[in-house]
Amino acid sequence: MAQTNRIPQGGRINRAVPLTFHFNGKTYQGVEGDTLASALLANDVHFVARSWKYHRPRGIITAGVEEPNALVQLESGAYEVPNARATELELYDGLSAKSVNAKPSLENDRLAVNQKIARFIPAGFYYKTFMWPQKMWPKYEEFIREAAGLGEAPTVLDTDRYDKRYAHCDVLVVGGGPAGLAAAWVAGRAGARVILADNQPELGGSLLRQPASIDGLPGLEWVARIESELAAMPEVQVLRRSTVFGYQDHNLLTICERKTDHLPLARRQGVRERVWKVRAQRVILATGAHERPLVFANNDRPGVMTASAVSTYVRRFGVLPGKRAVVFTNNDQAYQTALDLYEAGARVTVVDPRTASYGDLPQQARRRGIEVKYGTVVSHASGDLRVSRVTLSRYQGGRLAGDAGSLDCDLLAMSGGFNPVLHLFAQSGGKARWDEQKACFVPGQSVQAEISAGACNGDFSLARVLSGAVQAARRSLELEGFALPRLPAWSVEEQGEAPLLPLWLVGDRDKVGRSDKQFVDFQNDVSAADIYLAAREGYHSIEHVKRYTAMGFGTDQGKLGNINGMAILAEVLGQSIPETGTTTFRPNFTPVSFGAIAGRELGDYLDPIRKTCLHEWHVEHGALFEDVGQWKRPWYFPRNGEDLHAAVARECLAVRNSVGMLDASTLGKIDIQGPDATTLLNWLYTNPWSKLEVGKCRYGLMLDENGMVFDDGVTTRLAEHHFLMTTTTGGAARVLNWMERWLQTEWPHLKVHLTTVTDHWATFAVAGPNSRRVLQKVCSDIDFAPQAFPFMSYRNGTVAGVAARVMRISFSGELAYEVNVPANLGRKVWEALMAAGAEFGITPYGTETMHVLRAEKGYIIVGQDTDGSVSPIDLGMEGMVSKAKDFLGKRSLFRSDTRRHDRKQLVGLKPLDPKFVLPEGGQIVAQPTSGGMTPMLGHVTSSYFSPILARSIAMAVMKGGQSRHGERVYVALRDGRSIEVEVCSPVFYDVEGGRQHV
Amino acid sequence: MSDQLIQEAPLVGIKSKLAAAFVKGPKDFGLVERAFMTHVTLRGDPDSPAFRGAVEEVLQLALPSGQTITASASGCSAVWMGPDEWLIQSVEETGPELERALRQALAGEHHAVVDVSSGYTVFELSGRRVREVLAKGCPLDLHPKVFPVGCSTQSHFFKAGITVLHIAEELYQLVVRRSFAEYACLMLLDAADEFIR
Amino acid sequence: MLQITCPWCGARAESEFSCGGEADIVRPLESETLSDEAWGDYVFMRKNTKGVHKEQWFHASGCRRWFNAERDTVTYQFIRTYPIGAGASGDSHGAD
Ligand SMILES: [Zn+2]
């Protein structure tokens, strides 16, 4: 199909490079430099979409980011993008897209019938209709979800790469139009670090569609000059195809840079999108303005476009969107569009509600012989899939004043004036101010360190744009203490311009709702009648009207329609626009892909994977790993195809009967030094520390101020003023921060220093009756005799030639030692211990065996048997609670609630069936239950099969459990069964505790 | 010295991955692990002349008071970590030796000296893209105007804590905790992907 | 993401910090003499200030110092940050 609407020359396109693309299954040709929208228009395709609710035919309205209609489902599979704006999609060879909101096809859309019933489904229809009966809601929901539209979520994993980076600058300039370029140039000249971000592939902004002369140069030549000078400034960075989508707190702006979307799929490499997180000292917003549509009947017909968009297609893309054009405008600017169309060969009539205009552009238009109908408006458009005729009315005193004939046309360019793009300003916390004369909102007072310049500041003439931008840059530089460069005085010919005539709803107020729809928000199908209805039903706040009608809630966030909607509401309510309010623009300015939000922190990169110095040894010896916090810990070491049960049974019995070894390097370790170290420990732990002798170890429980157990571990007194504390694996950072906080904020007078040594020391638990013999083989400078090195004490020595700290402590109930050596030497020492233990069958064991061994002894694991609501008394550890001193959390142990006797308390459970292993988390009930409401007595916290006892055991917390030993209760299973268990002490093995003291 | 032969560096598990990463060579971005450097954490009162004097006597350098590095002629350096904390680096002396010497000199002063040599490793980052690579996961402004040679500070790279040392033009060191080293290294290689592939 | 001025390290990204909540809560001495209510007040009850709020922050990925801040909970602007104990007349570091 030929590009029938392509103008033979001109524009920012390269006709020598034709590109093939596919839209709704048909194949077309465009050229390099096109957008999908311009290429479709070049092929005379205006009808590109169905609307969201009524499924009306829709066309391309704009040429940019504000497009509400021309949304497409781009590509398929791994490259699929829903709701892409055709006006922003740079055409590439092979591009394939289809319309959203249309099934099975755009022409034969099933829900197009909604147009016929449109008058029965106004705003609020869904709220009112689908409220009841409630049980029908799932059916309604299915229908509404199917009917409600926009694109479809891709079903295949996105394989593209996305990343993020931080950046810092003195001045961030948002927008690469004349204002942004001028500001960036001035700031760059001063030597400031500048980032200029523009969402287009090409700089120039409005100069890409408007003729201009700056310093005697054509506009785009001036752009090229500035651009090359910026490129030569080492501290200036220009980001193209980069949308600033968020203005966050403290001048952090977020930018999405699209790096590959303009390339054919096969040529894409590397990062698709990069999110820039820019902390800017100063921000200059030069975001331009969006043209307002006009609100008349059937203003949504394909072929009705904003005037600036028409100029963009003609001048930038070399596309003439229609040959018989009507320009409907309330201001002088759109006369440029009439001139552009005229020069491109179209027949043009201008319809202007003003009585006259003597501005330069209207005069030029009249000189060319372009017909201008003053005092006239377009009140109605007709045509089915494309506008074919407009009905005109005379316009007097703000009212329609009789028929003024009609005009045949295939294009209607409309302009209701311009809205400064205030989205980022609003996100920065700024409040917009209504400018009566310009009939638009302009930025009010700055809240953050930003200045608006150019059209987004309400300056619509090029001369004022440039001078405003220079001033904005100058002010920013002054505030940052830069010496000012010589400021440029770019000369621009001022154009005479007549004022615009505010024009909101074009039509009879009393006929609203009874004639064809006058659209305000195209994407959400909100018409003037919906706003009238909302007002009638009592919604007078703009925020309520927005929510009632859904105005501004689309992917375009009301960029086109919000101001018109607000003005129409103001008219209905008989109040001014500022009284009606402004809408709040929230992040993000444009939709951001999930990929960009996630960046690289996916899969294995989501969270740090921490490894001990023995990790490779564990891998080499077949360990399976368990995640404990961020750590990878060996779970068990299966041999010859053993399953978990078999491997753990073997590992457990090795420790109980001979010797095993556990990599305990992940335990948190905090070095505590200073004369007040014991005072600090006395505060932190429930038990007393003053009398602990040098060379001794002690177990401690740490509570939060609520009196609940928060960590536990063994602390060793290395010297008079020197301790080594161990914490749980998961609690290491939390405990250190907790200690630092108390030290620094509450007790800064205490002379204590804390240093984390978790990573420095590798820690191995050598456990079992033969552990002493193993250590004696590799360590000759410690006397391991039971009396010389008793339980809960520590010695320095040399293990396998390495200086080591050896503690005689046990988490298994067996004779055991903990060997600490610097991690860089960890593997050497571990291997020496393995070799020394070979004659005893030394067995490496993992966390599962560690858990079984400690559960056999009734030792808790904080975070498994406790959950932040368990006190030491609940654990039966009242003996560890000092009466003689205060400590953190102590007072809470004597609150009425913590003194209750029916609190959940730690118990052991023995299933009557010794083969049955209870599920952890299983609920304890008094009677067998088959569902329904049953009081829950507690739950299972730990549950295993104990190889040494040849039976299942469990730990649990249970209401009043400490006084219920011997009772029989039940654990309810998910499958409905109830398992009978006996409540008992949580100490199942070696109750007297003799084994660890041998 | 014999320890040197049997010590194992934190990056042992990704040695081959690291070697294979630099197809283009380290011109734009290079990463080398400088393992087994001595690291000792030193705490004490910066306003105490006795404390400073004793430390300076042992280390032959003046402790920095801000976010900078000072160095001695004999290859020892002190990195500011906080208002009363320094990280002492050395390639000459071992951790236990330095620990002993400082503790002896500081007897009587409230202080803490802790050998943490095995707790950290050092990545040396070089090339013209280093700052860009770090910017992918570190919020610091490392522009030479703000963070010139001789500066050091702490921050994070993605979710790993780092101490950044600006050693020379286009040459930085990262001090990273041992257990985070592999993660940090993989994240650095990933961030550098576009510069080394 | 906020920018927070550590009294020792200068302006840094919020991701380096953790917030400790309301500042200047003094742990009661002789807690055993307190009523349940008074103790509960200390442990649980916090102001929910609209406007300038004094709070503690921790430069977790930096110098690992706790410090105080005055922050406006409406605008998120930091009025100042200062070392613990420096109090009302202490070293002041504006956010700007
Ligand atoms: Zn700090």
PDB file of C-alpha atoms in Angstrom, chain A residues 166 168 248-250 252 277 279 281-282 447-448 683 705-706 733 736-737 740-742 744-748 886-897 899, chain C residues 1-4 12-15 20-22 25-28 30-37 39 42-44 56 58 60 64-66 75-78 84 96:
ATOM      1  CA  TYR A 166      22.414   6.837  40.396  1.00  0.00           C
ATOM      2  CA  HIS A 168      24.309  13.596  40.627  1.00  0.00           C
ATOM      3  CA  GLN A 248      10.587  12.649  44.231  1.00  0.00           C
ATOM      4  CA  ASP A 249      11.614  14.022  47.588  1.00  0.00           C
ATOM      5  CA  HIS A 250      14.690  16.163  48.079  1.00  0.00           C
ATOM      6  CA  LEU A 252      15.587  13.197  43.375  1.00  0.00           C
ATOM      7  CA  LYS A 277      17.988   8.248  39.863  1.00  0.00           C
ATOM      8  CA  ARG A 279      19.939  13.853  42.762  1.00  0.00           C
ATOM      9  CA  GLN A 281      21.028  20.490  43.344  1.00  0.00           C
ATOM     10  CA  ARG A 282      18.730  22.496  41.075  1.00  0.00           C
ATOM     11  CA  VAL A 447       8.486  23.927  47.006  1.00  0.00           C
ATOM     12  CA  GLN A 448      11.678  22.148  46.068  1.00  0.00           C
ATOM     13  CA  TRP A 683      21.755  -4.550  80.659  1.00  0.00           C
ATOM     14  CA  GLU A 705      11.743  -3.871  76.112  1.00  0.00           C
ATOM     15  CA  ASN A 706       8.458  -5.713  75.723  1.00  0.00           C
ATOM     16  CA  ALA A 733      23.042  -7.428  62.420  1.00  0.00           C
ATOM     17  CA  LEU A 736      24.711  -5.288  66.858  1.00  0.00           C
ATOM     18  CA  ASN A 737      22.472  -2.397  65.828  1.00  0.00           C
ATOM     19  CA  GLU A 740      24.992   0.258  69.290  1.00  0.00           C
ATOM     20  CA  ARG A 741      21.728   2.089  69.679  1.00  0.00           C
ATOM     21  CA  TRP A 742      21.614   1.677  73.441  1.00  0.00           C
ATOM     22  CA  GLN A 744      25.129   5.616  71.630  1.00  0.00           C
ATOM     23  CA  THR A 745      21.750   7.019  72.588  1.00  0.00           C
ATOM     24  CA  GLU A 746      21.048   5.954  76.173  1.00  0.00           C
ATOM     25  CA  TRP A 747      24.393   5.121  77.714  1.00  0.00           C
ATOM     26  CA  PRO A 748      27.005   7.152  75.836  1.00  0.00           C
ATOM     27  CA  ASP A 886      17.497  -4.341  86.064  1.00  0.00           C
ATOM     28  CA  PHE A 887      17.912  -5.338  82.434  1.00  0.00           C
ATOM     29  CA  LEU A 888      16.218  -4.483  79.180  1.00  0.00           C
ATOM     30  CA  GLY A 889      12.703  -5.887  79.152  1.00  0.00           C
ATOM     31  CA  LYS A 890      12.647  -6.831  82.837  1.00  0.00           C
ATOM     32  CA  ARG A 891       9.771  -4.616  83.887  1.00  0.00           C
ATOM     33  CA  SER A 892       7.594  -6.096  81.148  1.00  0.00           C
ATOM     34  CA  LEU A 893       7.901  -9.538  82.731  1.00  0.00           C
ATOM     35  CA  PHE A 894       5.811  -8.272  85.632  1.00  0.00           C
ATOM     36  CA  ARG A 895       2.971  -6.780  83.662  1.00  0.00           C
ATOM     37  CA  SER A 896      -0.428  -8.290  84.292  1.00  0.00           C
ATOM     38  CA  ASP A 897      -0.425  -9.908  80.883  1.00  0.00           C
ATOM     39  CA  ARG A 899       2.207 -12.886  84.548  1.00  0.00           C
TER      40      ARG A 899
ATOM     41  CA  MET C   1      14.305   8.700  48.486  1.00  0.00           C
ATOM     42  CA  LEU C   2      15.204  11.304  51.043  1.00  0.00           C
ATOM     43  CA  GLN C   3      18.574  12.925  51.376  1.00  0.00           C
ATOM     44  CA  ILE C   4      19.783  12.954  54.948  1.00  0.00           C
ATOM     45  CA  ARG C  12      23.693  10.975  51.888  1.00  0.00           C
ATOM     46  CA  ALA C  13      20.954   8.872  50.336  1.00  0.00           C
ATOM     47  CA  GLU C  14      18.243   7.541  52.606  1.00  0.00           C
ATOM     48  CA  SER C  15      19.158   3.975  51.626  1.00  0.00           C
ATOM     49  CA  GLY C  20      14.771   4.682  64.861  1.00  0.00           C
ATOM     50  CA  GLY C  21      11.572   6.583  65.488  1.00  0.00           C
ATOM     51  CA  GLU C  22      10.899   9.233  68.079  1.00  0.00           C
ATOM     52  CA  ILE C  25      12.590   8.986  74.996  1.00  0.00           C
ATOM     53  CA  VAL C  26      14.531   8.419  78.174  1.00  0.00           C
ATOM     54  CA  ARG C  27      14.465   4.945  79.647  1.00  0.00           C
ATOM     55  CA  PRO C  28      12.940   5.240  83.124  1.00  0.00           C
ATOM     56  CA  GLU C  30      13.955   2.091  88.724  1.00  0.00           C
ATOM     57  CA  SER C  31      11.481   0.618  86.344  1.00  0.00           C
ATOM     58  CA  GLU C  32      10.165  -1.788  88.981  1.00  0.00           C
ATOM     59  CA  THR C  33       8.529   1.109  90.796  1.00  0.00           C
ATOM     60  CA  LEU C  34       6.537   2.139  87.707  1.00  0.00           C
ATOM     61  CA  SER C  35       2.883   1.272  87.224  1.00  0.00           C
ATOM     62  CA  ASP C  36       1.994  -0.999  84.324  1.00  0.00           C
ATOM     63  CA  GLU C  37       0.528   2.013  82.624  1.00  0.00           C
ATOM     64  CA  TRP C  39       5.841   1.412  81.795  1.00  0.00           C
ATOM     65  CA  TYR C  42       7.388   4.237  77.786  1.00  0.00           C
ATOM     66  CA  VAL C  43       7.482   1.017  75.760  1.00  0.00           C
ATOM     67  CA  PHE C  44       4.594   1.525  73.381  1.00  0.00           C
ATOM     68  CA  GLN C  56      16.599   9.182  65.734  1.00  0.00           C
ATOM     69  CA  PHE C  58      21.227   5.535  62.230  1.00  0.00           C
ATOM     70  CA  ALA C  60      23.820   2.115  59.046  1.00  0.00           C
ATOM     71  CA  ARG C  64      27.357   3.631  62.009  1.00  0.00           C
ATOM     72  CA  ARG C  65      26.523   6.532  64.302  1.00  0.00           C
ATOM     73  CA  TRP C  66      23.076   7.253  65.695  1.00  0.00           C
ATOM     74  CA  THR C  75       6.968  18.166  53.844  1.00  0.00           C
ATOM     75  CA  TYR C  76       9.652  15.581  54.710  1.00  0.00           C
ATOM     76  CA  GLN C  77      12.143  18.416  54.977  1.00  0.00           C
ATOM     77  CA  PHE C  78      14.869  17.964  57.558  1.00  0.00           C
ATOM     78  CA  ILE C  84      23.062  12.675  70.213  1.00  0.00           C
ATOM     79  CA  ASP C  96      19.917  22.444  52.458  1.00  0.00           C
TER      80      ASP C  96
END
